[in-house]
Short mmCIF file of C-alpha atoms in Angstrom, two decimals:
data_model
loop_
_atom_site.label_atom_id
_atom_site.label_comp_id
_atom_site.label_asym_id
_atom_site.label_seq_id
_atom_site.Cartn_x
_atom_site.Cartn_y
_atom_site.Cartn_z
CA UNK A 1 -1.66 -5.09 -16.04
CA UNK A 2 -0.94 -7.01 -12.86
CA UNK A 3 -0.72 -10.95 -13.11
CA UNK A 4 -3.87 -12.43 -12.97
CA UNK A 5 -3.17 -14.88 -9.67
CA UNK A 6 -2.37 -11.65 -8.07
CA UNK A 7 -5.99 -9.96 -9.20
CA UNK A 8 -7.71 -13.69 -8.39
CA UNK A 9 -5.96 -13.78 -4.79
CA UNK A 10 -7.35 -9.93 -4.19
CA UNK A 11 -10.63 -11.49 -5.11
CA UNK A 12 -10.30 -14.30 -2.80
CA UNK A 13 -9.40 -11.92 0.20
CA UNK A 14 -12.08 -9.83 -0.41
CA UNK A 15 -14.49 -12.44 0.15
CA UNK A 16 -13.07 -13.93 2.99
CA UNK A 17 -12.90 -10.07 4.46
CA UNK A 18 -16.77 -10.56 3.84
CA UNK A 19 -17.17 -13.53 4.74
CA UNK A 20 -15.78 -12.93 8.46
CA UNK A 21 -16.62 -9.45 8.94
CA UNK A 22 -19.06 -10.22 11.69
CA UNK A 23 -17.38 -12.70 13.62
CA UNK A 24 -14.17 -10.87 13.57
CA UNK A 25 -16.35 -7.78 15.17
CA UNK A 26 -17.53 -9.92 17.79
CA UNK A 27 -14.60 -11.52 18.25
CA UNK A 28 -12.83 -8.01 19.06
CA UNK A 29 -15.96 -6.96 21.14
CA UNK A 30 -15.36 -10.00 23.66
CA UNK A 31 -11.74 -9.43 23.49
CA UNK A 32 -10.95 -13.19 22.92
CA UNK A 33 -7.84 -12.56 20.93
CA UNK A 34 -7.36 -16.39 20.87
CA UNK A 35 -10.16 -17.09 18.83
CA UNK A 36 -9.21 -14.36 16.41
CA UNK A 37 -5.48 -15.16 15.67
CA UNK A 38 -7.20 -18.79 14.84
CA UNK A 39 -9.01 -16.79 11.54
CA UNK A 40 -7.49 -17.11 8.33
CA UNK A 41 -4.93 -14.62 8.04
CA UNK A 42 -6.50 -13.03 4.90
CA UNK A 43 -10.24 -12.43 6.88
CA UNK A 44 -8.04 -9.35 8.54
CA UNK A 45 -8.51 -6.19 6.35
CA UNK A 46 -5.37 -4.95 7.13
CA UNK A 47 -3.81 -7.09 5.28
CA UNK A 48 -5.86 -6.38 1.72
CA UNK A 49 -3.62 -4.02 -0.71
CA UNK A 50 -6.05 -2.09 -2.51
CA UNK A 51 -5.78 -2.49 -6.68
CA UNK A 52 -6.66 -0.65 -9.31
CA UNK A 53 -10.28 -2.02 -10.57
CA UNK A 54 -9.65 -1.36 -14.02
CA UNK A 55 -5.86 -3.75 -14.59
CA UNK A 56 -5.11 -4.50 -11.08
CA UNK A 57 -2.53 -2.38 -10.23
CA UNK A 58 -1.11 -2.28 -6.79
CA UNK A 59 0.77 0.94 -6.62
CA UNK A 60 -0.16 4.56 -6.92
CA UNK A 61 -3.40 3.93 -6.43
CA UNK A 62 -6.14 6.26 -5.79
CA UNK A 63 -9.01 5.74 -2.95
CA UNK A 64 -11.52 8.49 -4.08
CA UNK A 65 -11.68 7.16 -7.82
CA UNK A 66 -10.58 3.08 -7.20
CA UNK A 67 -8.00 3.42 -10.19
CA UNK A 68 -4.09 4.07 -10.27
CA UNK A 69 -2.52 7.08 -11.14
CA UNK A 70 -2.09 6.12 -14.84
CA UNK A 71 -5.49 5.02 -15.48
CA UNK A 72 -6.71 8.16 -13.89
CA UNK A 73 -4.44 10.56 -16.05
CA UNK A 74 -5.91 8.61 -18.99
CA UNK A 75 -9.41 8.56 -18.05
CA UNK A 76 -9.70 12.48 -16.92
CA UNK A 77 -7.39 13.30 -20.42
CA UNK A 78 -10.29 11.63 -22.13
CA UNK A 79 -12.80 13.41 -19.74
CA UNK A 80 -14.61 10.21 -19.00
CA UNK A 81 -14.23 10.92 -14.88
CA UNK A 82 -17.07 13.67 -13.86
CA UNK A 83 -16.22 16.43 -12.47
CA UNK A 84 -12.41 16.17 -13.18
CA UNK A 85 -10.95 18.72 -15.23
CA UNK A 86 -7.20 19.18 -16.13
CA UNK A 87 -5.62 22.12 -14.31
CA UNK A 88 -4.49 25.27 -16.44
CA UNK A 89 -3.72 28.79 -14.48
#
């Protein structure tokens, strides 16, 4: 489980990606790069490291299912992720 300031700030982030999403696109639309290196750093979503959804881990994640490797090995063990089956040949 990831520390809990780190899963808080990913929060935070999130909404400020939200939160700016608009002005950022018109921003880039104008092409007044001034105005949008004078956004909070954390509005860019470049800069948001995606986390597991289920204990916030950072690494190995997985895009199609939003959870890391480990949770996904225990989750499709269990067969609690649809359509995922373990491998046998």
């Amino acid at each position: 489980m990831a520390k809990k300031s780190k899963i808080a700030k990913f929060h935070r982030q999130q909404q400020l990606i939200a939160q700016y999403a608009e002005l950022r696109q018109e921003l880039k639309a104008k092409g007044d790069y001034a105005a949008l290196a004078r956004l909070p750093k954390d509005s860019n979503p470049n800069r948001l490291r995606n986390r597991d959804r289920l204990d916030g881990r950072p690494r190995g994640y997985m895009r199609q299912f939003g959870m890391s490797r480990l949770n996904f090995r225990m989750y499709a063990h269990l067969g609690q992720i649809p359509g995922v089956r373990k491998a046998s040949w």
